[in-house]
Tab-separated table of C-alpha atoms and ligand atoms in Angstrom:
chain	number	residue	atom	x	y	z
A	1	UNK	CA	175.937	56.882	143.516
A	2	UNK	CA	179.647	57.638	143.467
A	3	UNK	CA	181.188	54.012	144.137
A	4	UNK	CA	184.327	53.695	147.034
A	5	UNK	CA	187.277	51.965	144.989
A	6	UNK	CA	190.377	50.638	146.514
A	7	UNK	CA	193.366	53.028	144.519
A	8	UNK	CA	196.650	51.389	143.836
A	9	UNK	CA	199.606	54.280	143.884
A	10	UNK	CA	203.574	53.457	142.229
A	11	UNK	CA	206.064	55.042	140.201
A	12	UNK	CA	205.234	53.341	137.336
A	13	UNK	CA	204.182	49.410	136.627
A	14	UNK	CA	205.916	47.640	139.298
A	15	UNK	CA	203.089	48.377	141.685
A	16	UNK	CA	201.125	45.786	139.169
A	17	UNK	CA	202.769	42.878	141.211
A	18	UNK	CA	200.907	44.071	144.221
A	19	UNK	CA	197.400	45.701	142.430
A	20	UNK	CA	197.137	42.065	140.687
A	21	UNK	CA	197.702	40.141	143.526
A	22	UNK	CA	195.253	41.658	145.574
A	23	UNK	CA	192.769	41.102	141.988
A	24	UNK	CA	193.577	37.208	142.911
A	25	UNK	CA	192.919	37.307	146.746
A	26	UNK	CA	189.654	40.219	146.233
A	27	UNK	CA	188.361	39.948	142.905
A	28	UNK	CA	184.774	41.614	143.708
A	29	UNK	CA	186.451	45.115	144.965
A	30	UNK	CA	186.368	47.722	142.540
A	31	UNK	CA	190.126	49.017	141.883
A	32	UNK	CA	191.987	52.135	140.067
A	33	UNK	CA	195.965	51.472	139.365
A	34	UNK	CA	198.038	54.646	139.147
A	35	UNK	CA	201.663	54.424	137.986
A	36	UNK	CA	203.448	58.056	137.571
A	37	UNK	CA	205.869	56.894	134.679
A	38	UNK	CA	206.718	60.034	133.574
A	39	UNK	CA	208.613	60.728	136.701
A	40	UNK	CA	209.765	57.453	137.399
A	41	UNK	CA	212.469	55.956	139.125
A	42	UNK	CA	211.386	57.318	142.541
A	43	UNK	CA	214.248	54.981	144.042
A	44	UNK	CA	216.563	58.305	143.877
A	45	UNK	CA	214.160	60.843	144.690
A	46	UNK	CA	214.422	63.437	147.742
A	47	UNK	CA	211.992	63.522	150.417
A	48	UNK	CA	209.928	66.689	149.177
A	49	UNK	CA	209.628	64.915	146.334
A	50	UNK	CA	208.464	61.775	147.170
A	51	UNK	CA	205.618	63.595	149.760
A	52	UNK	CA	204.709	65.939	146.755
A	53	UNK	CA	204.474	63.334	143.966
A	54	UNK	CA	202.619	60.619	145.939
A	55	UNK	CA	200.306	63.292	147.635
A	56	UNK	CA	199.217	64.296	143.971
A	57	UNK	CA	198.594	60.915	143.240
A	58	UNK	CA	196.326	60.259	146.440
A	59	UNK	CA	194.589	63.345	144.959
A	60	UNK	CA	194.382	61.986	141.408
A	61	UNK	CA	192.973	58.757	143.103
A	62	UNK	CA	190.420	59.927	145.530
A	63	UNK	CA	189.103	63.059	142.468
A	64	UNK	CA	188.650	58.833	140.404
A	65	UNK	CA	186.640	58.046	143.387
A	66	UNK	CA	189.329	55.695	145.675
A	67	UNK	CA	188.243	55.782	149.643
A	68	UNK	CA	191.312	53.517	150.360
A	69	UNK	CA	194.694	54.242	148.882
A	70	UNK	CA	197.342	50.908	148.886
A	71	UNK	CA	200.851	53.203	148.370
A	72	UNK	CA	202.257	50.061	146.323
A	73	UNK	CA	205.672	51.698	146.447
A	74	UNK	CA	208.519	51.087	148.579
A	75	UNK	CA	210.344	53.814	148.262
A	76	UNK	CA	207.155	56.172	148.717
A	77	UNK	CA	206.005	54.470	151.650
A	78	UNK	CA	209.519	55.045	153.243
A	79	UNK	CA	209.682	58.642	152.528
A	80	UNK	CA	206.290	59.941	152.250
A	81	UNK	CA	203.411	57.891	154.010
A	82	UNK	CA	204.226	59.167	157.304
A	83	UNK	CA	203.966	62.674	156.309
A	84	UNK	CA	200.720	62.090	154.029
A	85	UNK	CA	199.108	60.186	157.318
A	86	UNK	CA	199.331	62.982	159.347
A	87	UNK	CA	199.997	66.215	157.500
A	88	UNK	CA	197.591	65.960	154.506
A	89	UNK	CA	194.652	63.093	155.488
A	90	UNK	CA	193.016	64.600	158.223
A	91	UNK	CA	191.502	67.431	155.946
A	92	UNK	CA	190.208	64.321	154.125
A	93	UNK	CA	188.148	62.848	156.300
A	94	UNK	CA	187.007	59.139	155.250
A	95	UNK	CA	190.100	58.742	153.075
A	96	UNK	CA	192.509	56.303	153.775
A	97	UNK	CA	196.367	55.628	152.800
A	98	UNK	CA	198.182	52.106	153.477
A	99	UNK	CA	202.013	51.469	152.693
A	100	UNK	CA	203.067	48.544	152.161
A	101	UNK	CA	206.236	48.459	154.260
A	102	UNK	CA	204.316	47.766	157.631
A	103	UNK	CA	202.155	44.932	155.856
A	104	UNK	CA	204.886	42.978	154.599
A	105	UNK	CA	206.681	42.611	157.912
A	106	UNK	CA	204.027	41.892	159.662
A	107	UNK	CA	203.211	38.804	157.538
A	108	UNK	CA	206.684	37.775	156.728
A	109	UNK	CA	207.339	38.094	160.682
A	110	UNK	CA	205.083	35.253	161.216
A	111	UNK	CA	207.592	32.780	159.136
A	112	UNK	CA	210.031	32.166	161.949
A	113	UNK	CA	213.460	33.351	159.813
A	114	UNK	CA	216.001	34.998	161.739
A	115	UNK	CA	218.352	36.646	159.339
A	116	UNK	CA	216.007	38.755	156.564
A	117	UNK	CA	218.053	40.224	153.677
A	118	UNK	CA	215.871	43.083	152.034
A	119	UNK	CA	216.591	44.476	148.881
A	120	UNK	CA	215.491	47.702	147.740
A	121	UNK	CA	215.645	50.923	145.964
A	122	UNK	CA	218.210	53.420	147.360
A	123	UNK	CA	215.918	55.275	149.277
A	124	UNK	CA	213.870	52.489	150.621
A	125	UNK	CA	217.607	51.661	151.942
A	126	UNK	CA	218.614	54.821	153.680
A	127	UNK	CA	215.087	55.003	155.165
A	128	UNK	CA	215.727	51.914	157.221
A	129	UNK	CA	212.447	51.745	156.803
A	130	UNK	CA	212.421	47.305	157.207
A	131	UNK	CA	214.482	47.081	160.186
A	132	UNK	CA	212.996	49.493	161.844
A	133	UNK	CA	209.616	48.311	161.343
A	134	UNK	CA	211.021	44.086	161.961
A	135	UNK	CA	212.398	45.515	165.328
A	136	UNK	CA	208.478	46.719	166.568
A	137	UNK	CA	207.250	43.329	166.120
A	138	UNK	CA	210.712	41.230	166.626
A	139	UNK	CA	213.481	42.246	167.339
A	140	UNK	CA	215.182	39.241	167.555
A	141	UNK	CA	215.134	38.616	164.016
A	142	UNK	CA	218.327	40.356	162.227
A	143	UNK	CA	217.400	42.283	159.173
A	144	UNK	CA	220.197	43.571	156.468
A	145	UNK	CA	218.757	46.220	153.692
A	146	UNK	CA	220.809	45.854	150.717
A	147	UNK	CA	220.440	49.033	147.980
A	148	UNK	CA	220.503	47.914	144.317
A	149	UNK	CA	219.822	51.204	142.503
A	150	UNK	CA	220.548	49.950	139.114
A	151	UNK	CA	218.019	47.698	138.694
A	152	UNK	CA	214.766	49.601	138.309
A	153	UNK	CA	216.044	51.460	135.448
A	154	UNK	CA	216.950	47.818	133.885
A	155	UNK	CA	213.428	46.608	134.364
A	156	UNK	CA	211.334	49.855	132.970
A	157	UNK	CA	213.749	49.559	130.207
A	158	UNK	CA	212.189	45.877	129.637
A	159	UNK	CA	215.338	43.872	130.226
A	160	UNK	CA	214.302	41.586	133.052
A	161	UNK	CA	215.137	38.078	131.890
A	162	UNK	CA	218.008	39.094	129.717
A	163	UNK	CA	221.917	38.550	129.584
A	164	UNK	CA	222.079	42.161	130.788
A	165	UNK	CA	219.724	42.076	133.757
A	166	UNK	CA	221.361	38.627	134.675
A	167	UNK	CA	225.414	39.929	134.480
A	168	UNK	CA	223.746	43.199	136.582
A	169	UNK	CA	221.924	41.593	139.574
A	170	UNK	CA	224.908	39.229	139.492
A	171	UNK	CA	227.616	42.240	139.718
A	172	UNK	CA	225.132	43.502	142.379
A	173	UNK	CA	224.866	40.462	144.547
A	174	UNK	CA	228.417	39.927	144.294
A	175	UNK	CA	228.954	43.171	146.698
A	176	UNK	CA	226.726	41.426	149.802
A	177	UNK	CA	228.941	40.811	152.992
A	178	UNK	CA	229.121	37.038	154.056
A	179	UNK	CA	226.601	37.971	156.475
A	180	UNK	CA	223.692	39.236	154.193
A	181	UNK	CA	224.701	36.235	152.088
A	182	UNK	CA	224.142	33.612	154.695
A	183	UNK	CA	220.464	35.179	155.127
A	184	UNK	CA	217.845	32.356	155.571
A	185	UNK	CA	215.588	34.407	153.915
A	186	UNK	CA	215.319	37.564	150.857
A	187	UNK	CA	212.409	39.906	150.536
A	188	UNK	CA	212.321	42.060	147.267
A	189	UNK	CA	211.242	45.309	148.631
A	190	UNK	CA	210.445	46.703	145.809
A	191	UNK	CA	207.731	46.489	143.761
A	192	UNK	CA	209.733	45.977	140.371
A	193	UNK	CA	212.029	43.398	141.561
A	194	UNK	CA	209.232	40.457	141.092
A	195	UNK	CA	210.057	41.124	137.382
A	196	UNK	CA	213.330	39.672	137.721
A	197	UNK	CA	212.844	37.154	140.627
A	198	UNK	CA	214.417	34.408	138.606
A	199	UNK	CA	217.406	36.580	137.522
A	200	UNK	CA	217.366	36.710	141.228
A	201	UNK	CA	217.056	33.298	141.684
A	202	UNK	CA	220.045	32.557	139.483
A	203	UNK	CA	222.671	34.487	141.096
A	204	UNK	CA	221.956	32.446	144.404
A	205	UNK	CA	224.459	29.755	144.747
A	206	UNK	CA	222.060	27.981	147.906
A	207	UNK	CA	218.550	27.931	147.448
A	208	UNK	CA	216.861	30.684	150.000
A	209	UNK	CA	213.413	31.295	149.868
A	210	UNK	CA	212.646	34.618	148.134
A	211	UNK	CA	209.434	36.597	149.026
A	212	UNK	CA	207.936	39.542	146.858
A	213	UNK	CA	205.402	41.535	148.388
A	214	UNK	CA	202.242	40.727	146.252
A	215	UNK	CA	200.519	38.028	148.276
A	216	UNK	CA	201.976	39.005	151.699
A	217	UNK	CA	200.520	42.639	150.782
A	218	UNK	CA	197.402	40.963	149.312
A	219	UNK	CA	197.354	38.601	152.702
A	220	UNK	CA	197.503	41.844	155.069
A	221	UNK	CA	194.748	43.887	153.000
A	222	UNK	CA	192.617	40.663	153.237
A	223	UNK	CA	193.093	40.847	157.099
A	224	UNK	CA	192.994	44.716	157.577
A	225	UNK	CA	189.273	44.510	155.441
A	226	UNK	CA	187.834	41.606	157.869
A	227	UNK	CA	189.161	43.866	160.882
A	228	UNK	CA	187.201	46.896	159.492
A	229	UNK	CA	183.912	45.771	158.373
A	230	UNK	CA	182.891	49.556	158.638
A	231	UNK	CA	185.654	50.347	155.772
A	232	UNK	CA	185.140	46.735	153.882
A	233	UNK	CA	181.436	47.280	153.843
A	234	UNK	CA	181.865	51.076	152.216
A	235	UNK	CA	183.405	50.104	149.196
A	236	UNK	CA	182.362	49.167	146.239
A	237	UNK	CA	182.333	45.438	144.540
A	238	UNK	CA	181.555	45.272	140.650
A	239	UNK	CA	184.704	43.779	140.090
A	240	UNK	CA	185.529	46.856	138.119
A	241	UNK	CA	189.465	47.998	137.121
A	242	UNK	CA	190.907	50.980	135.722
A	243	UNK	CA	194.611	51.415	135.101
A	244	UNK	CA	196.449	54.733	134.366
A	245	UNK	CA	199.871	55.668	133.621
A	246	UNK	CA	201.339	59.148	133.629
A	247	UNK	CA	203.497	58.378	130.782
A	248	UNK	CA	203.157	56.478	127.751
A	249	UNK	CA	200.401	54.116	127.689
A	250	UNK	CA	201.437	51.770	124.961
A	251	UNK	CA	205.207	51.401	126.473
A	252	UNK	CA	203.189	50.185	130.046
A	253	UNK	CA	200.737	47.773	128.396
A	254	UNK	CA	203.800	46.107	126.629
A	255	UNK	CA	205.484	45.757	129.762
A	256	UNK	CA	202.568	44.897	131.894
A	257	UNK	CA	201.997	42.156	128.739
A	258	UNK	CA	205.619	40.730	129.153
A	259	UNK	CA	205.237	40.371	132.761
A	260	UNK	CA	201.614	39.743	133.784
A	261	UNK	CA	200.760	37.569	130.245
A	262	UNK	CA	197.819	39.157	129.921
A	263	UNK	CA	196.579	42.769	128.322
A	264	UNK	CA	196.253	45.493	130.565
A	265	UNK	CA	194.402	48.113	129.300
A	266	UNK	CA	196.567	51.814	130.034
A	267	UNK	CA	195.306	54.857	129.854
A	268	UNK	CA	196.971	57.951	130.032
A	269	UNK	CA	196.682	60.331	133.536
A	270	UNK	CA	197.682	64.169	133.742
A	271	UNK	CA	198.068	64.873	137.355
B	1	DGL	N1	208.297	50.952	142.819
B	1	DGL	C1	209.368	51.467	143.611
B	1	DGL	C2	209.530	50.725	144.898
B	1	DGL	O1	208.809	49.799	145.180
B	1	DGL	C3	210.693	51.431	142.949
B	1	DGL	C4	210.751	52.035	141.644
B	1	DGL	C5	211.323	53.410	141.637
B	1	DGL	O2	212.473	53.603	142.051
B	1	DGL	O3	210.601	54.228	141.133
B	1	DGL	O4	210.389	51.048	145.667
């Protein structure tokens, strides 16, 4: 029998700080990561080519036997969820695609802050993808995206935690408004930004909390499974992972090793 994994879908490794936190909170489900390094950043992408790119992925995933799809990036949620949802899903009928935009509102919603400062990729940005989605379940809460584009570049390149990643996030940070720097709280909307959440941390003068998206994605999937026994019950639990990378293999595993401190075993996808 062909067993129902839960696919993981990003741009390259970042999506690892969502995939492994959902290891932590569902260790039994049976998981395939998919990172499409070779045509990473996707933070600058247009919108064909964020529909086209992710689509292919969903495609790669579901032909490796994935029923339910987690679209771990930001910026392909933003641009190309909507379109996969209802243009290219319904001639795939018991496969499933989640973003990860609508999650993480709806659990960092429940934390009573009132001023959110997200930051993101460009095109995560110019989607206004977060307040839009903060204003269905709150609107009361003020929410300020703030585009960082250099960063993802920094972090592929394996400088998170250096002199260089630190003297960029602080140029970047420098730019907020006194507004989006009196936030009372900052999500990293992006799934490569846990990577350099103390470089983060250090350019804060006050201490604000700062949120990635792993557990509050991990929280929401957790929820979403015990409100769809029919889906939960469907997939398959051998504790079983596969991860794939369209690009090099050995350059992901040494990144994934520098950030996760552990071995994660890439193999290389053609899609
Ligand atoms: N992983 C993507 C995200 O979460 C950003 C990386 C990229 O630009 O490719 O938005």
């Amino acid at each position: 029998m062909r067993a129902n994994k839960i696919g993981f879908f990003d741009s390259g490794v970042g999506g690892l700080t969502v995939s492994e936190a959902v290891r932590v909170a569902l260790p039994d489900y049976d998981t395939v990561y998919l990172g499409d390094t070779a045509r990473a950043p996707y933070g600058a992408r247009r919108h064909d080519q964020l529909v086209e790119f992710t689509w292919q992925g969903c495609l790669w995933l579901f032909e490796k036997g994935c029923e339910l799809i987690i679209i771990a990036c930001n910026s392909a949620s933003a641009g190309a969820l909507r379109e996969i949802q209802q243009k290219r899903l319904p001639d795939y009928p018991g496969k499933r695609a989640l973003g990860v935009i609508r999650p993480t509102v709806e659990e960092l919603s429940k934390r009573g802050f009132s001023n959110v400062l997200v930051l993101s990729t460009s095109a995560t940005q110019k989607s206004q993808a977060y307040p839009r989605e903060f204003a269905k379940i709150n609107p009361t809460i003020l929410v300020q995206s703030h585009a960082c584009p250099r960063w993802v570049a920094l972090v592929e390149a394996g400088k998170a935690g250096t002199q260089d990643m630190r003297d960029e996030v602080k140029r970047e940070l420098a730019t907020l408004s006194p507004l989006e720097k009196n936030s009372d709280a900052i999500l990293l909307a992006c799934t490569h930004y846990p990577f350099i959440k103390k470089d983060i941390d250090h350019a804060f003068d006050q201490a604000v909390p700062i949120f990635d998206q792993g557990d509050l994605v991990a929280a929401s999937l957790v929820d979403y499974l015990r409100r769809h026994p029919e889906i939960a019950s469907g997939l398959s639990r051998h504790g079983q992972r596969a991860y794939f990378v369209t690009g090099s293999a050995k350059e992901a595993q040494k990144t994934a090793q520098d950030f996760l401190g552990y071995m994660v075993n890439f193999r290389q996808a053609k899609l």
